């Protein structure tokens, strides 16, 4: 069995290498011949502009991209801030290719001329931030942010919802630089529509000290920040549950979240007569900002609750009602 396993892995690696090609080249400034560092080099499909793969240039202007064989028309594109974008169509790239030297020309800056803006690159490197232009990636009109992230090169989401970007685990998801209703960002990923997202920014997670001193991140985790334009940064979403059974037994709950720019309002309510407190405290805290404020509930038998503790009342079937609200600015 061990020998067979080794042979199977060896055979798989051979098949993978046979389908992998290397694209390389060098990016220079046209007039000065100076190498351009951190220029974005990427491949897109001619048919639908889907981003296939990307890389950036090093300090010598060199780029090297390992990708799969492409038996369809593609564009090789190069983008660098302040310079005119480069684009070259290829009918296919079925084998490794050296594109040689590609020279970029600086954008004209004459106020008397009308400057035609080039298309925004789908991927851009800004210092220590990897930035994806959300509109460059195709998703269904009704998709959420999680569906958008799955389309980004280098981003993987497993069955448990764990996100990795280029091998680094994401431990923080923010919206416009701040938490969005919960601690881990699941509400933002599953509730926000993808079409309101402007940029997806990925950086290495920094400690508070590293942020204040502007030091490089020391952790092996990444943070995702979703930017939303001010005119789209508002919405209402929630979830409702209800059930009715014999002997007039019922259970119902609702969670409503509203946001507009920096203001966030959450209302959580439940009512039942099956001896249930409704939402658990973990559900309350996870869905309402992660704070440890106490939630109160009142029962028809005269008992009341603080957190998970219940006081007073008689035994038997009771009706429980719980409401909690939270406002963040």
Coordinates of C-alpha atoms in Angstrom, one line a residue:
X1 CA 0.0 0.0 0.0
X2 CA 2.8 2.6 0.8
X3 CA 4.5 1.9 -2.5
X4 CA 1.2 2.3 -4.4
X5 CA 0.6 5.5 -2.6
X6 CA 4.0 6.8 -3.6
X7 CA 3.5 5.9 -7.2
X8 CA 0.1 7.5 -7.3
X9 CA 1.5 10.8 -5.9
X10 CA 4.4 10.6 -8.4
X11 CA 2.1 10.0 -11.3
X12 CA -0.2 13.0 -10.2
X13 CA 2.8 15.3 -10.0
X14 CA 3.9 14.4 -13.5
X15 CA 0.4 15.0 -14.9
X16 CA 0.3 18.4 -13.1
X17 CA 3.7 19.5 -14.4
X18 CA 2.7 18.5 -18.0
X19 CA -0.3 20.9 -17.8
X20 CA 1.7 23.8 -16.2
X21 CA 3.5 26.4 -18.2
X22 CA 5.7 29.4 -17.3
X23 CA 5.1 32.9 -18.6
X24 CA 7.9 35.5 -18.0
X25 CA 9.2 38.8 -19.1
X26 CA 10.5 42.2 -18.0
X27 CA 8.7 45.6 -17.5
X28 CA 10.6 48.8 -18.2
X29 CA 9.7 52.5 -18.3
X30 CA 9.8 53.4 -22.0
X31 CA 11.8 56.6 -21.9
X32 CA 14.3 56.0 -19.0
X33 CA 14.5 52.1 -19.3
X34 CA 14.1 51.9 -15.5
X35 CA 12.6 48.7 -14.2
X36 CA 9.1 49.0 -12.8
X37 CA 8.7 47.2 -9.5
X38 CA 5.2 45.9 -8.4
X39 CA 3.6 46.3 -11.8
X40 CA 0.6 44.0 -12.1
X41 CA 0.8 41.4 -14.9
X42 CA -2.3 39.3 -15.5
X43 CA -4.1 37.0 -18.0
X44 CA -7.8 37.5 -18.9
X45 CA -10.1 35.6 -21.2
X46 CA -10.9 37.4 -24.4
X47 CA -14.4 36.0 -24.4
X48 CA -15.7 37.3 -21.0
X49 CA -12.7 39.2 -19.4
X50 CA -12.4 36.6 -16.6
X51 CA -9.1 36.9 -14.7
X52 CA -7.2 33.6 -15.2
X53 CA -4.0 34.3 -13.3
X54 CA -1.8 37.2 -12.1
X55 CA 1.6 38.1 -10.7
X56 CA 3.7 41.2 -10.0
X57 CA 7.2 42.3 -11.0
X58 CA 10.2 42.3 -8.7
X59 CA 12.6 45.1 -8.1
X60 CA 14.3 44.3 -11.4
X61 CA 11.0 44.6 -13.3
X62 CA 11.0 40.8 -13.9
X63 CA 7.8 38.7 -13.7
X64 CA 7.3 35.0 -13.7
X65 CA 3.9 33.4 -13.7
X66 CA 3.2 29.6 -13.4
X67 CA -0.2 28.8 -14.9
X68 CA -2.1 26.1 -16.7
X69 CA -2.0 25.6 -20.5
X70 CA -4.5 28.0 -22.2
X71 CA -6.0 26.6 -25.4
X72 CA -8.2 29.6 -25.9
X73 CA -7.7 33.3 -26.8
X74 CA -6.4 35.4 -23.9
X75 CA -5.0 38.8 -23.2
X76 CA -1.7 39.4 -21.4
X77 CA -2.2 42.7 -19.6
X78 CA 0.2 44.9 -17.6
X79 CA -0.9 47.7 -15.3
X80 CA 1.1 50.2 -13.3
X81 CA -0.2 53.3 -11.6
X82 CA 0.5 56.5 -13.6
X83 CA 1.3 54.6 -16.8
X84 CA -0.7 53.5 -19.8
X85 CA -1.8 49.9 -19.6
X86 CA -0.3 47.3 -22.0
X87 CA -2.4 44.6 -23.7
X88 CA -1.5 41.9 -26.1
X89 CA -3.8 39.2 -27.4
X90 CA -2.7 35.6 -27.7
X91 CA -4.7 32.9 -29.6
X92 CA -3.5 30.4 -27.1
X93 CA -0.6 29.7 -24.8
X94 CA 0.0 26.0 -24.9
X95 CA 3.7 26.1 -23.9
X96 CA 6.0 28.2 -21.8
X97 CA 6.7 31.7 -23.3
X98 CA 9.1 34.6 -22.7
X99 CA 7.5 37.9 -23.6
X100 CA 10.8 39.7 -23.4
X101 CA 10.9 43.4 -22.6
X102 CA 7.6 45.2 -22.3
X103 CA 7.9 49.0 -22.1
X104 CA 5.2 51.1 -20.5
X105 CA 4.6 54.8 -21.4
X106 CA 3.8 57.4 -18.7
X107 CA 0.3 58.8 -18.9
X108 CA 0.1 62.3 -20.4
X109 CA -0.7 65.1 -17.8
X110 CA -1.6 68.0 -20.0
X111 CA -4.6 69.9 -18.7
X112 CA -5.4 71.1 -22.3
X113 CA -6.0 67.6 -23.5
X114 CA -8.8 65.1 -22.8
X115 CA -7.3 62.1 -21.1
X116 CA -9.2 58.8 -21.8
X117 CA -9.1 56.7 -18.7
X118 CA -8.0 53.1 -19.1
X119 CA -9.8 50.2 -17.6
X120 CA -9.2 49.6 -13.9
X121 CA -6.9 46.6 -13.4
X122 CA -8.6 43.7 -11.6
X123 CA -5.7 43.3 -9.2
X124 CA -3.3 45.9 -7.8
X125 CA -0.5 46.0 -5.3
X126 CA -0.4 49.0 -3.0
X127 CA 2.6 48.8 -0.6
X128 CA 1.6 45.9 1.7
X129 CA -2.0 45.6 0.4
X130 CA -3.3 43.2 -2.3
X131 CA -6.4 44.9 -3.8
X132 CA -9.0 43.3 -6.0
X133 CA -11.4 45.4 -8.1
X134 CA -14.7 43.6 -7.3
X135 CA -16.4 44.6 -10.6
X136 CA -13.7 42.8 -12.6
X137 CA -14.9 39.4 -11.4
X138 CA -18.1 37.8 -12.7
X139 CA -20.7 36.5 -10.3
X140 CA -24.5 36.0 -10.4
X141 CA -26.5 39.1 -9.8
X142 CA -27.9 37.7 -6.6
X143 CA -24.6 36.5 -5.2
X144 CA -23.3 37.4 -1.7
X145 CA -19.7 38.4 -0.8
X146 CA -18.7 34.8 -0.1
X147 CA -19.4 33.9 -3.7
X148 CA -17.3 36.9 -4.9
X149 CA -14.4 35.8 -2.8
X150 CA -14.4 32.4 -4.3
X151 CA -13.8 33.9 -7.7
X152 CA -10.7 35.8 -6.7
X153 CA -7.3 34.2 -7.7
X154 CA -5.5 32.8 -4.7
X155 CA -8.6 32.9 -2.4
X156 CA -9.9 29.5 -1.1
X157 CA -12.9 28.9 1.2
X158 CA -13.3 25.3 2.6
X159 CA -16.4 23.5 3.7
X160 CA -16.1 24.9 7.2
X161 CA -15.9 28.5 6.0
X162 CA -12.2 28.9 6.6
X163 CA -10.7 31.5 4.2
X164 CA -7.1 31.4 3.0
X165 CA -5.4 33.9 0.6
X166 CA -2.2 32.7 -1.0
X167 CA -1.9 30.1 1.8
X168 CA -2.4 32.6 4.7
X169 CA -5.5 32.0 6.9
X170 CA -7.8 35.0 7.2
X171 CA -8.6 35.7 10.8
X172 CA -10.4 39.1 10.4
X173 CA -13.0 40.4 7.9
X174 CA -13.8 44.1 8.1
X175 CA -16.2 46.5 6.2
X176 CA -14.7 49.9 5.5
X177 CA -12.1 49.2 8.1
X178 CA -14.4 48.2 10.9
X179 CA -16.1 45.0 12.2
X180 CA -19.5 44.4 10.7
X181 CA -22.0 43.2 13.4
X182 CA -20.0 40.2 14.4
X183 CA -16.4 39.3 15.3
X184 CA -15.4 37.0 12.5
X185 CA -17.1 38.6 9.5
X186 CA -19.5 35.7 8.7
X187 CA -22.5 38.1 8.6
X188 CA -20.8 40.3 6.1
X189 CA -19.8 37.3 3.9
X190 CA -23.2 35.7 3.9
X191 CA -25.5 38.7 4.1
X192 CA -24.0 41.5 2.0
X193 CA -24.7 41.4 -1.8
X194 CA -21.6 41.3 -3.9
X195 CA -22.7 44.1 -6.2
X196 CA -22.2 46.8 -3.5
X197 CA -18.6 45.9 -2.9
X198 CA -16.0 48.2 -4.5
X199 CA -12.7 46.7 -3.5
X200 CA -11.5 43.6 -1.6
X201 CA -8.2 44.5 0.2
X202 CA -6.0 41.8 1.7
X203 CA -3.2 42.7 4.1
X204 CA -1.2 40.8 6.7
X205 CA -2.8 41.0 10.1
X206 CA -1.0 43.4 12.4
X207 CA -1.1 43.7 16.2
X208 CA -2.1 47.0 17.7
X209 CA 1.5 47.9 18.4
X210 CA 2.5 47.1 14.8
X211 CA -0.3 49.4 13.5
X212 CA 0.7 52.3 15.7
X213 CA 4.4 52.0 15.0
X214 CA 3.8 51.2 11.3
X215 CA 6.0 48.0 11.6
X216 CA 5.7 45.1 9.2
X217 CA 3.3 42.4 10.3
X218 CA 4.8 39.4 12.2
X219 CA 1.9 37.0 12.0
X220 CA 1.1 34.5 9.3
X221 CA -2.5 35.5 9.2
X222 CA -4.3 37.8 6.7
X223 CA -7.1 40.4 7.1
X224 CA -9.7 41.2 4.5
X225 CA -11.3 44.6 4.2
X226 CA -14.4 45.1 2.0
X227 CA -14.8 48.7 0.8
X228 CA -18.3 50.0 0.0
X229 CA -19.0 53.4 -1.7
X230 CA -20.9 55.8 0.6
X231 CA -24.0 55.8 -1.6
X232 CA -24.3 52.0 -1.4
X233 CA -23.3 51.6 2.3
X234 CA -26.8 51.0 3.6
X235 CA -29.1 48.1 3.8
X236 CA -31.5 46.0 5.9
X237 CA -31.3 42.2 6.3
X238 CA -32.3 39.6 8.8
X239 CA -33.8 36.1 9.4
X240 CA -37.0 34.9 10.8
X241 CA -38.1 31.5 12.2
X242 CA -41.5 30.3 13.3
X243 CA -43.2 27.0 14.2
X244 CA -46.6 25.9 15.5
X245 CA -47.6 22.5 16.9
X246 CA -50.3 20.6 18.9
X247 CA -51.7 21.9 22.2
X248 CA -51.2 25.5 20.8
X249 CA -47.4 25.2 21.3
X250 CA -45.4 27.7 19.3
X251 CA -41.9 29.1 18.9
X252 CA -40.7 32.1 16.9
X253 CA -37.6 34.3 16.6
X254 CA -36.3 37.2 14.5
X255 CA -33.0 38.9 13.9
X256 CA -33.0 42.2 12.1
X257 CA -29.9 44.2 11.2
X258 CA -29.8 47.7 9.6
X259 CA -26.8 49.7 8.6
X260 CA -26.1 53.1 7.1
X261 CA -22.5 54.3 6.8
X262 CA -21.1 54.2 10.4
X263 CA -24.5 53.5 12.1
X264 CA -25.5 49.9 12.8
X265 CA -28.8 48.8 14.5
X266 CA -29.6 45.3 15.6
X267 CA -32.8 44.0 17.0
X268 CA -33.2 40.4 18.2
X269 CA -36.5 39.0 19.6
X270 CA -38.0 35.6 20.4
X271 CA -41.2 34.3 21.9
X272 CA -42.3 30.7 22.7
X273 CA -44.3 28.6 25.1
X274 CA -42.2 25.5 25.1
X275 CA -40.0 26.3 28.1
X276 CA -37.2 27.7 25.8
X277 CA -35.3 30.9 26.5
X278 CA -35.2 31.5 22.7
X279 CA -31.7 32.4 21.4
X280 CA -28.8 31.1 23.3
X281 CA -26.4 33.6 24.8
X282 CA -23.7 32.6 22.2
X283 CA -26.1 33.4 19.4
X284 CA -26.9 36.7 20.9
X285 CA -23.3 37.7 21.3
X286 CA -22.2 36.4 17.9
X287 CA -24.9 38.2 16.0
X288 CA -24.8 41.5 17.9
X289 CA -21.3 42.9 17.7
X290 CA -19.6 40.4 20.0
X291 CA -20.1 42.5 23.1
X292 CA -20.8 40.9 26.4
X293 CA -23.8 43.0 27.3
X294 CA -26.5 41.1 29.2
X295 CA -29.8 40.2 27.6
X296 CA -33.0 40.0 29.6
X297 CA -36.1 37.8 29.2
X298 CA -39.4 37.7 30.9
X299 CA -41.8 34.7 31.4
X300 CA -45.5 34.3 31.8
X301 CA -45.1 32.5 35.1
X302 CA -43.5 35.6 36.7
X303 CA -39.9 34.4 36.4
X304 CA -37.2 36.4 34.7
X305 CA -33.8 35.8 33.3
X306 CA -30.4 37.5 33.2
X307 CA -28.1 35.9 30.7
X308 CA -28.4 32.1 31.1
X309 CA -29.7 32.3 34.7
X310 CA -33.4 32.1 35.6
X311 CA -35.0 33.3 38.8
X312 CA -38.5 32.9 40.4
X313 CA -41.6 31.5 38.8
X314 CA -43.5 28.2 39.0
X315 CA -42.9 24.8 37.4
X316 CA -44.8 23.8 34.2
X317 CA -45.2 25.2 30.7
X318 CA -44.2 28.8 30.5
X319 CA -44.2 31.5 27.9
X320 CA -40.9 33.2 27.3
X321 CA -40.3 36.5 25.5
X322 CA -36.9 38.1 24.8
X323 CA -36.0 41.3 23.1
X324 CA -32.6 42.9 22.7
X325 CA -31.4 45.9 20.7
X326 CA -28.0 47.4 20.0
X327 CA -27.0 50.7 18.4
X328 CA -23.4 51.3 17.2
X329 CA -22.1 54.6 15.8

